[in-house]
Coordinates of C-alpha atoms in Angstrom, one line a residue:
M1 CA 0.3 0.0 -0.1
F2 CA 2.8 2.6 0.4
A3 CA 4.7 1.6 -2.9
T4 CA 1.4 2.1 -4.3
C5 CA 1.0 5.4 -2.7
M6 CA 4.8 6.7 -3.3
R7 CA 4.0 6.0 -6.7
L8 CA 0.3 7.7 -7.0
G9 CA 2.2 11.1 -5.3
K10 CA 5.0 11.3 -7.8
I11 CA 1.7 11.1 -10.9
I12 CA 0.1 14.1 -8.9
S13 CA 2.4 15.7 -7.6
V14 CA 4.0 16.6 -11.5
F15 CA -0.4 16.9 -12.6
F16 CA 0.0 19.7 -10.0
F17 CA 3.2 21.4 -10.8
T18 CA 1.6 21.8 -14.3
A19 CA -1.1 23.2 -13.6
I20 CA 0.6 25.9 -11.0
L21 CA 3.1 26.4 -14.1
S22 CA 0.3 26.7 -16.5
A23 CA -1.7 30.2 -14.0
L24 CA 1.8 31.6 -13.2
L25 CA 2.6 32.3 -17.3
L26 CA -1.3 33.3 -17.7
T27 CA -0.9 36.0 -15.2
G28 CA 2.2 37.5 -17.0
P29 CA 4.9 39.6 -16.0
G30 CA 3.7 40.7 -13.0
C31 CA 4.5 37.7 -10.8
A32 CA 8.0 37.7 -10.2
N33 CA 10.1 35.1 -7.9
I34 CA 8.6 31.7 -9.1
V35 CA 10.1 28.8 -7.5
P36 CA 8.4 25.5 -8.7
P37 CA 7.3 22.7 -6.0
S38 CA 10.0 20.8 -5.1
G39 CA 8.5 18.0 -6.3
G40 CA 7.6 15.7 -2.6
P41 CA 10.0 12.7 -1.1
R42 CA 12.8 11.4 -2.4
D43 CA 11.9 8.3 -4.2
S44 CA 13.2 5.4 -2.5
L45 CA 11.6 2.7 -4.2
P46 CA 13.0 -0.1 -6.8
P47 CA 11.8 -0.7 -9.9
L48 CA 8.7 -2.3 -9.9
L49 CA 7.8 -5.2 -12.9
I50 CA 4.4 -5.0 -14.4
S51 CA 4.4 -7.2 -17.2
S52 CA 6.8 -9.7 -19.2
L53 CA 6.4 -12.0 -22.0
P54 CA 5.8 -14.9 -21.5
K55 CA 4.4 -14.2 -18.0
D56 CA 6.5 -15.2 -14.7
S57 CA 5.8 -18.5 -13.4
A58 CA 4.6 -19.4 -17.3
T59 CA 4.6 -23.0 -18.5
N60 CA 5.2 -24.6 -21.9
V61 CA 7.6 -22.0 -22.9
T62 CA 9.4 -22.6 -26.0
I63 CA 11.1 -19.5 -26.6
Q64 CA 14.6 -18.2 -25.4
K65 CA 13.5 -14.5 -25.3
I66 CA 12.6 -13.3 -22.7
V67 CA 11.5 -9.8 -21.5
L68 CA 10.6 -7.7 -18.5
N69 CA 9.1 -4.5 -18.5
F70 CA 9.2 -2.3 -15.9
D71 CA 7.4 0.6 -14.0
E72 CA 10.2 3.3 -14.5
F73 CA 13.7 3.4 -16.9
V74 CA 15.5 0.7 -15.3
E75 CA 19.8 0.1 -15.8
L76 CA 21.8 -3.3 -15.4
K77 CA 24.7 -3.3 -13.5
S78 CA 27.3 -6.4 -14.0
P79 CA 24.8 -8.5 -15.5
S80 CA 27.2 -11.0 -16.4
E81 CA 28.6 -11.7 -13.0
K82 CA 25.1 -10.5 -11.0
V83 CA 22.8 -12.8 -12.9
L84 CA 22.8 -16.6 -12.8
V85 CA 20.4 -19.5 -14.7
A86 CA 19.6 -21.9 -13.5
P87 CA 20.1 -24.7 -15.0
Y88 CA 23.3 -23.2 -15.5
P89 CA 23.7 -22.6 -19.4
S90 CA 27.2 -23.8 -20.7
Q91 CA 26.5 -20.7 -23.2
P92 CA 25.6 -17.3 -20.6
P93 CA 22.8 -15.0 -21.8
L94 CA 22.5 -11.6 -23.3
I95 CA 21.2 -9.9 -21.3
E96 CA 20.3 -5.8 -22.2
S97 CA 18.5 -2.7 -20.7
K98 CA 16.5 -0.6 -22.4
L99 CA 14.3 2.2 -21.2
R100 CA 11.7 0.6 -18.8
S101 CA 12.8 -2.7 -20.3
V102 CA 15.2 -6.4 -19.4
T103 CA 16.0 -8.2 -21.9
I104 CA 17.4 -11.6 -21.7
R105 CA 18.3 -13.9 -24.6
L106 CA 19.3 -17.8 -23.8
K107 CA 21.6 -19.1 -25.8
D108 CA 20.8 -22.3 -25.1
S109 CA 18.3 -24.6 -26.5
L110 CA 15.6 -25.0 -23.7
L111 CA 15.4 -28.5 -21.9
P112 CA 12.0 -30.7 -22.0
N113 CA 10.2 -30.2 -19.3
T114 CA 12.3 -28.5 -16.9
T115 CA 11.7 -25.2 -14.7
Y116 CA 13.9 -22.2 -15.0
V117 CA 15.6 -19.7 -12.4
I118 CA 16.7 -16.6 -13.7
D119 CA 18.2 -14.8 -10.4
F120 CA 18.7 -11.0 -10.8
G121 CA 21.2 -10.8 -7.8
D122 CA 21.1 -7.2 -6.8
A123 CA 21.2 -6.2 -10.9
I124 CA 18.9 -4.3 -11.5
A125 CA 18.4 -0.6 -10.1
D126 CA 16.6 2.4 -10.8
L127 CA 18.2 4.5 -13.5
N128 CA 17.6 8.2 -11.5
E129 CA 17.9 7.2 -8.2
G130 CA 20.0 3.9 -8.7
N131 CA 17.1 1.7 -5.8
I132 CA 17.6 -1.3 -6.2
L133 CA 15.4 -4.5 -6.8
R134 CA 17.0 -6.4 -4.7
N135 CA 16.6 -10.6 -5.3
F136 CA 14.5 -10.4 -8.0
R137 CA 13.7 -13.8 -9.7
Y138 CA 12.0 -15.0 -12.5
V139 CA 10.8 -18.6 -13.6
F140 CA 9.6 -20.1 -15.7
S141 CA 8.9 -24.2 -17.6
T142 CA 9.5 -25.6 -20.5
G143 CA 7.1 -28.1 -18.9
N144 CA 3.2 -28.0 -17.9
Q145 CA 4.2 -27.4 -14.2
I146 CA 6.2 -25.2 -12.0
D147 CA 9.1 -27.2 -9.9
S148 CA 8.4 -25.9 -6.0
N149 CA 10.7 -27.6 -4.2
E150 CA 13.8 -25.7 -2.3
L151 CA 17.4 -26.3 -0.4
T152 CA 18.1 -24.1 2.0
G153 CA 21.9 -24.5 4.0
N154 CA 25.2 -21.9 4.5
I155 CA 28.5 -22.5 4.3
V156 CA 31.0 -21.5 7.4
L157 CA 34.9 -21.7 6.8
A158 CA 36.4 -24.0 8.9
E159 CA 39.3 -22.0 9.3
T160 CA 38.1 -19.1 11.3
G161 CA 34.6 -19.4 12.0
K162 CA 33.6 -16.6 9.8
T163 CA 31.8 -17.0 6.4
D164 CA 32.3 -15.4 3.1
S165 CA 29.7 -14.4 0.7
T166 CA 32.2 -14.3 -2.6
L167 CA 31.3 -18.2 -2.2
F168 CA 28.6 -20.0 -4.4
A169 CA 26.5 -22.8 -3.7
L170 CA 26.5 -25.6 -5.9
L171 CA 24.3 -28.6 -7.1
Y172 CA 25.1 -32.0 -8.9
R173 CA 22.9 -34.4 -10.0
K174 CA 26.0 -37.0 -10.2
E175 CA 28.1 -39.1 -7.8
E176 CA 31.2 -39.0 -9.3
D177 CA 34.4 -37.3 -7.4
S178 CA 35.5 -35.9 -10.5
T179 CA 32.3 -34.3 -11.8
V180 CA 32.8 -30.9 -9.5
A181 CA 36.0 -30.4 -11.1
K182 CA 35.1 -31.3 -15.1
E183 CA 31.0 -30.3 -15.2
T184 CA 29.6 -26.5 -14.7
P185 CA 27.1 -27.2 -11.9
P186 CA 23.2 -27.2 -13.4
Y187 CA 22.6 -25.3 -9.7
V188 CA 24.6 -22.3 -8.3
A189 CA 23.6 -19.7 -5.9
R190 CA 25.3 -17.0 -4.4
L191 CA 25.3 -16.7 -0.2
N192 CA 24.5 -14.1 1.3
G193 CA 26.1 -11.8 4.0
K194 CA 25.2 -14.4 6.7
G195 CA 27.1 -17.5 4.6
Q196 CA 23.2 -19.0 4.0
F197 CA 21.9 -20.1 0.3
R198 CA 18.7 -20.8 -0.9
F199 CA 18.2 -23.5 -3.9
T200 CA 14.2 -22.0 -5.3
N201 CA 11.8 -24.2 -7.9
L202 CA 14.2 -27.4 -8.1
P203 CA 12.9 -31.0 -9.1
A204 CA 12.6 -33.3 -7.0
G205 CA 15.4 -35.5 -6.6
T206 CA 18.9 -36.6 -5.1
Y207 CA 22.0 -33.9 -5.1
Y208 CA 25.6 -33.9 -4.5
V209 CA 26.3 -30.4 -2.1
Y210 CA 29.1 -28.0 -3.0
G211 CA 30.9 -24.2 -1.7
L212 CA 33.1 -22.9 -4.2
L213 CA 35.1 -19.7 -4.0
D214 CA 35.8 -19.2 -7.6
A215 CA 39.3 -18.2 -8.7
D216 CA 38.8 -18.8 -12.5
G217 CA 35.4 -17.6 -12.8
N218 CA 34.3 -21.2 -14.4
K219 CA 32.8 -22.4 -11.5
K220 CA 34.4 -25.7 -11.4
F221 CA 36.3 -26.9 -8.9
N222 CA 40.2 -27.3 -10.4
Q223 CA 42.7 -25.5 -8.3
P224 CA 43.7 -26.1 -4.3
I225 CA 44.0 -22.3 -3.5
E226 CA 40.3 -22.2 -4.6
T227 CA 38.0 -22.1 -1.0
F228 CA 36.0 -25.6 -1.3
A229 CA 33.6 -27.0 0.8
F230 CA 31.3 -30.7 0.5
L231 CA 28.8 -32.5 2.0
D232 CA 30.0 -36.0 3.0
S233 CA 26.4 -37.5 2.1
P234 CA 23.7 -36.8 -1.2
V235 CA 20.7 -34.3 0.1
V236 CA 17.6 -36.2 -1.0
V237 CA 15.1 -33.0 -2.2
N238 CA 11.3 -34.0 -1.4
G239 CA 8.8 -31.1 0.0
A240 CA 10.8 -29.9 3.3
T241 CA 14.1 -30.5 3.2
T242 CA 16.3 -29.5 6.0
P243 CA 18.5 -27.0 5.9
V244 CA 23.1 -27.9 5.5
T245 CA 25.6 -26.7 6.6
L246 CA 29.4 -27.2 4.8
Y247 CA 32.5 -26.0 5.9
A248 CA 35.3 -24.4 3.4
F249 CA 38.3 -25.1 3.0
A250 CA 41.8 -24.3 0.6
S251 CA 44.1 -27.2 0.4
E252 CA 46.8 -24.5 -0.3
K253 CA 47.6 -21.4 0.6
E254 CA 47.7 -18.7 -1.9
K255 CA 51.9 -17.4 -2.4
K256 CA 52.0 -14.1 -1.4
R257 CA 54.2 -12.4 -4.2
G258 CA 57.2 -10.1 -3.4
P259 CA 57.9 -6.6 -4.8
A260 CA 58.9 -7.2 -8.0
A261 CA 62.4 -6.8 -9.2
G262 CA 63.3 -2.9 -10.7
T263 CA 65.0 -1.9 -13.8
G264 CA 67.8 -0.4 -14.1
R265 CA 68.9 2.9 -11.9
D266 CA 65.5 2.2 -9.9
Q267 CA 66.9 -1.5 -9.3
I268 CA 68.5 -2.2 -5.7
R269 CA 71.5 -4.3 -6.2
K270 CA 71.4 -5.4 -3.0
L271 CA 69.7 -7.6 -0.2
I272 CA 67.1 -6.4 1.8
Y273 CA 65.2 -7.4 5.0
T274 CA 62.4 -6.5 7.2
T275 CA 61.9 -8.0 10.9
N276 CA 58.9 -8.2 13.3
L277 CA 60.6 -6.1 15.7
K278 CA 57.8 -4.2 17.1
E279 CA 59.3 -0.3 17.7
N280 CA 62.4 -1.3 17.8
A281 CA 61.6 -3.8 20.4
Q282 CA 61.7 -7.5 20.3
D283 CA 59.4 -9.6 22.7
L284 CA 60.5 -11.4 25.5
L285 CA 58.3 -14.3 24.3
D286 CA 59.3 -14.9 20.8
T287 CA 62.1 -15.7 18.1
L288 CA 63.9 -12.9 16.4
T289 CA 63.4 -13.2 13.0
L290 CA 64.7 -11.8 9.5
S291 CA 62.2 -12.0 6.3
Y292 CA 63.2 -12.0 3.1
S293 CA 61.6 -11.1 -0.5
K294 CA 63.0 -14.4 -2.0
P295 CA 64.5 -17.6 -0.9
L296 CA 67.9 -17.4 0.6
K297 CA 70.2 -19.5 -1.2
Q298 CA 72.6 -19.8 1.7
A299 CA 73.4 -18.4 5.5
D300 CA 76.2 -18.1 7.0
S301 CA 75.6 -18.3 11.2
S302 CA 79.4 -17.6 11.5
K303 CA 79.2 -14.3 10.2
I304 CA 76.1 -13.4 12.0
R305 CA 76.8 -12.2 16.2
L306 CA 74.4 -11.0 18.7
V307 CA 76.3 -9.0 21.6
E308 CA 74.2 -8.2 24.7
D309 CA 74.2 -4.4 26.1
S310 CA 77.2 -3.9 24.0
V311 CA 79.4 -6.5 26.2
L312 CA 78.5 -9.8 26.6
Q313 CA 77.9 -11.7 22.6
K314 CA 75.5 -14.2 24.0
P315 CA 74.9 -18.2 22.1
L316 CA 72.9 -17.8 19.1
L317 CA 70.9 -20.5 16.8
V318 CA 70.7 -19.3 13.6
I319 CA 67.6 -21.5 11.2
N320 CA 66.6 -20.9 7.8
D321 CA 62.7 -21.9 8.2
T322 CA 61.1 -24.4 5.5
T323 CA 60.3 -21.9 3.3
R324 CA 63.7 -20.5 3.0
N325 CA 62.7 -17.2 2.8
K326 CA 63.1 -16.5 6.8
L327 CA 66.0 -16.5 9.2
L328 CA 65.1 -17.4 12.8
L329 CA 67.6 -16.2 15.3
L330 CA 67.0 -18.1 18.6
T331 CA 68.7 -17.3 21.9
S332 CA 68.0 -16.7 25.7
W333 CA 66.5 -12.9 26.1
K334 CA 67.4 -10.9 29.5
P335 CA 64.2 -8.6 30.0
G336 CA 65.1 -4.6 29.2
S337 CA 68.4 -5.5 27.3
T338 CA 70.0 -3.9 24.8
Y339 CA 71.2 -6.0 21.8
N340 CA 73.1 -5.6 18.6
L341 CA 72.8 -7.7 15.7
F342 CA 75.8 -7.7 13.4
L343 CA 75.6 -9.4 10.3
D344 CA 78.9 -9.0 8.3
R345 CA 79.3 -8.4 4.8
E346 CA 78.1 -11.3 2.6
Y347 CA 76.5 -13.2 5.0
A348 CA 73.4 -14.6 2.9
T349 CA 73.2 -15.1 -0.6
D350 CA 69.3 -15.2 -2.2
T351 CA 68.3 -17.2 -5.0
S352 CA 68.8 -14.2 -7.2
G353 CA 72.4 -14.0 -6.5
L354 CA 71.8 -10.8 -4.2
T355 CA 73.9 -10.4 -1.5
T356 CA 74.7 -7.7 0.9
T357 CA 78.1 -4.8 0.0
A358 CA 78.4 -4.0 3.4
N359 CA 78.3 -5.1 7.6
D360 CA 75.2 -4.1 8.7
T361 CA 74.2 -3.6 12.8
L362 CA 71.1 -3.8 13.7
Q363 CA 69.9 -2.5 17.2
F364 CA 66.5 -3.0 19.7
R365 CA 65.9 -3.6 23.2
V366 CA 64.0 -6.7 24.6
K367 CA 60.6 -6.0 26.9
Q368 CA 60.3 -5.6 30.2
E369 CA 58.0 -8.1 32.2
D370 CA 55.8 -5.7 33.5
E371 CA 55.0 -4.4 30.0
Y372 CA 53.4 -7.7 29.7
G373 CA 49.8 -8.8 32.0
S374 CA 49.2 -12.4 33.2
I375 CA 46.2 -14.3 32.3
R376 CA 44.1 -16.8 34.1
I377 CA 40.8 -18.3 32.5
R378 CA 38.6 -20.9 33.9
F379 CA 36.5 -23.2 31.9
K380 CA 33.0 -24.9 34.0
N381 CA 32.7 -27.6 31.1
A382 CA 36.5 -28.3 29.2
D383 CA 35.7 -31.9 27.4
T384 CA 39.2 -32.1 26.8
L385 CA 38.7 -35.9 24.8
L386 CA 38.3 -34.0 21.6
H387 CA 41.7 -31.9 22.1
P388 CA 40.2 -28.3 21.8
V389 CA 42.9 -26.1 21.1
L390 CA 42.6 -22.3 22.6
L391 CA 42.8 -19.6 20.5
F392 CA 43.6 -15.7 20.2
Y393 CA 43.2 -13.4 17.8
N394 CA 43.4 -9.7 16.4
G395 CA 41.5 -8.5 14.8
D396 CA 41.8 -11.3 11.9
Q397 CA 44.9 -11.9 13.0
L398 CA 46.0 -15.8 14.6
E399 CA 48.4 -14.9 17.7
A400 CA 48.5 -17.5 19.4
S401 CA 47.3 -21.2 20.3
F402 CA 47.3 -23.1 23.5
P403 CA 46.6 -27.2 23.5
L404 CA 43.9 -27.3 26.6
T405 CA 44.5 -30.0 28.3
G406 CA 42.1 -29.5 32.0
N407 CA 39.3 -26.9 33.6
Q408 CA 42.1 -24.0 34.3
F409 CA 44.3 -22.0 31.5
Y410 CA 47.4 -19.6 32.8
R411 CA 50.2 -17.7 30.9
K412 CA 52.5 -16.0 33.6
L413 CA 53.6 -13.2 30.8
F414 CA 51.1 -12.4 27.4
P415 CA 51.5 -9.9 25.6
P416 CA 48.7 -6.7 26.4
G417 CA 46.0 -6.1 24.1
S418 CA 42.2 -7.2 23.3
Y419 CA 41.8 -10.9 21.5
K420 CA 39.1 -12.8 20.8
L421 CA 38.8 -16.1 21.6
S422 CA 38.5 -19.1 19.9
I423 CA 39.0 -22.6 20.0
L424 CA 40.1 -25.4 17.7
Y425 CA 38.9 -29.2 18.0
D426 CA 42.4 -30.5 17.2
A427 CA 41.7 -34.0 15.6
N428 CA 45.2 -35.4 14.6
R429 CA 46.4 -33.6 17.7
N430 CA 49.3 -31.3 16.0
G431 CA 48.3 -28.2 17.3
V432 CA 47.7 -26.3 14.3
W433 CA 44.4 -26.5 11.8
D434 CA 44.1 -28.5 9.0
P435 CA 42.5 -28.2 6.1
G436 CA 40.0 -31.3 4.5
S437 CA 40.8 -33.4 1.3
Y438 CA 37.8 -34.4 -0.8
F439 CA 40.1 -36.7 -3.9
T440 CA 41.3 -38.9 -1.4
K441 CA 40.3 -42.2 0.3
P442 CA 38.8 -41.8 2.6
R443 CA 37.7 -38.2 2.6
R444 CA 38.3 -35.8 5.6
Q445 CA 36.2 -32.9 6.4
P446 CA 38.8 -30.0 7.5
E447 CA 39.1 -29.6 11.3
R448 CA 36.8 -26.6 12.8
V449 CA 37.0 -23.6 14.6
L450 CA 34.8 -22.1 16.7
F451 CA 33.9 -18.7 18.0
L452 CA 34.1 -18.0 21.5
D453 CA 31.8 -15.4 22.9
K454 CA 34.1 -13.9 24.4
T455 CA 36.7 -11.0 24.6
I456 CA 39.3 -10.7 26.7
T457 CA 41.4 -7.1 27.5
I458 CA 45.2 -8.3 28.7
K459 CA 46.8 -4.8 30.6
E460 CA 50.0 -4.2 31.2
N461 CA 51.4 -5.4 34.9
W462 CA 48.1 -6.5 35.9
V463 CA 46.4 -9.9 36.8
N464 CA 44.1 -10.6 34.1
E465 CA 40.7 -13.0 35.1
T466 CA 38.0 -14.0 33.0
E467 CA 35.9 -17.6 33.3
I468 CA 33.9 -19.4 30.4
E469 CA 30.9 -21.4 30.8
Q470 CA 30.7 -23.5 28.3
L471 CA 32.9 -24.6 25.7
P472 CA 31.2 -24.9 21.7
Q473 CA 29.9 -28.3 20.9
N474 CA 31.7 -29.9 17.7
R475 CA 28.6 -30.8 15.5

């Protein structure tokens, strides 16, 4: 009713404006300072579908050109990305807008006795104000009935417990493992901001459900860096179907590219490193790390020396980590002391042949104990049979993790800050999160990280205590 009144208000405003303007013109030049009416409130309504050919929810459709007519001028925003057709076509449709109409030309031959759904997402908006027609779907059938079955669910990122609305939910009718890698899914649905999906107008039958962050745009799972999810068993869709939950993972992390090498005068012809020092202070609980943009070919630990308070040379263990992009410098830190790290010329060379051209010295301090706080967390019901690991997040960054072995967690020294807490159920007891595996026998779901509804703030030189009633269930 409100939408109808708003649209009627537009027409009335135009009528009265025209009438007033005509009256003023007839009175001649005696009237000055003509101010047109404001035109009423700003239009906040999305376009309204007033007709279509074929009609929405039509049956026995044979034509492949569809025309949608709206009550105002419309525009399309990225239709090739935002519009989804189910069953998913092998050839993308041609979708265009002109004035008050949107035209869809389906290039694939229509399948017999099939319900088609064209989901526009947020691709349609009015031309003047940009009001978006959200979640608009157009449905038709090539048979004599419209299928009405639905499947709903959600996808959770297993490693963080968060959601990602850029993932797609996929439905297949075939059971073979390779189908998800080789064939385009017949049904594709987008996720909303809560990680939820909804398939509508499905024919009854058995489906295999997947989730995918589509890195290359082909709606197929064919790269280990693609975030992927799968259900262990098929879903029978017929009438009311129980919602499903999938847990997504990436088999491999996408490698971060280092800075591109320069050319000519801009190219730096020496080995450059960065450290994990914060405000030139070494964390008393951490290892000093030197990071390089390219893997190191060799590192000579005899040319690396650490001196405490400019007097005592400290024993130092130098380790090149498995990526060979980092040198880990291990020693026992003395709180509050000042250190000098001496890097002699040519102490290391990377795989491109770059080395240091001169001796280098890095001076820093180690934090005092009173720059940390102690932390004690009591759990009323901590079930340790599932090997929970307590995770501390600063924003999206995982700062620390500790296996829980009882109903209490305590650390004498903990870096100050505000931390969100999560629980990892560590199935293989290796202390870290592990992704799932789809193409192995047996398949393996990823380990799950579940949020604790708890944020703890650690203050310097303070005993920080809190209590947690219950750990989330790993269902």
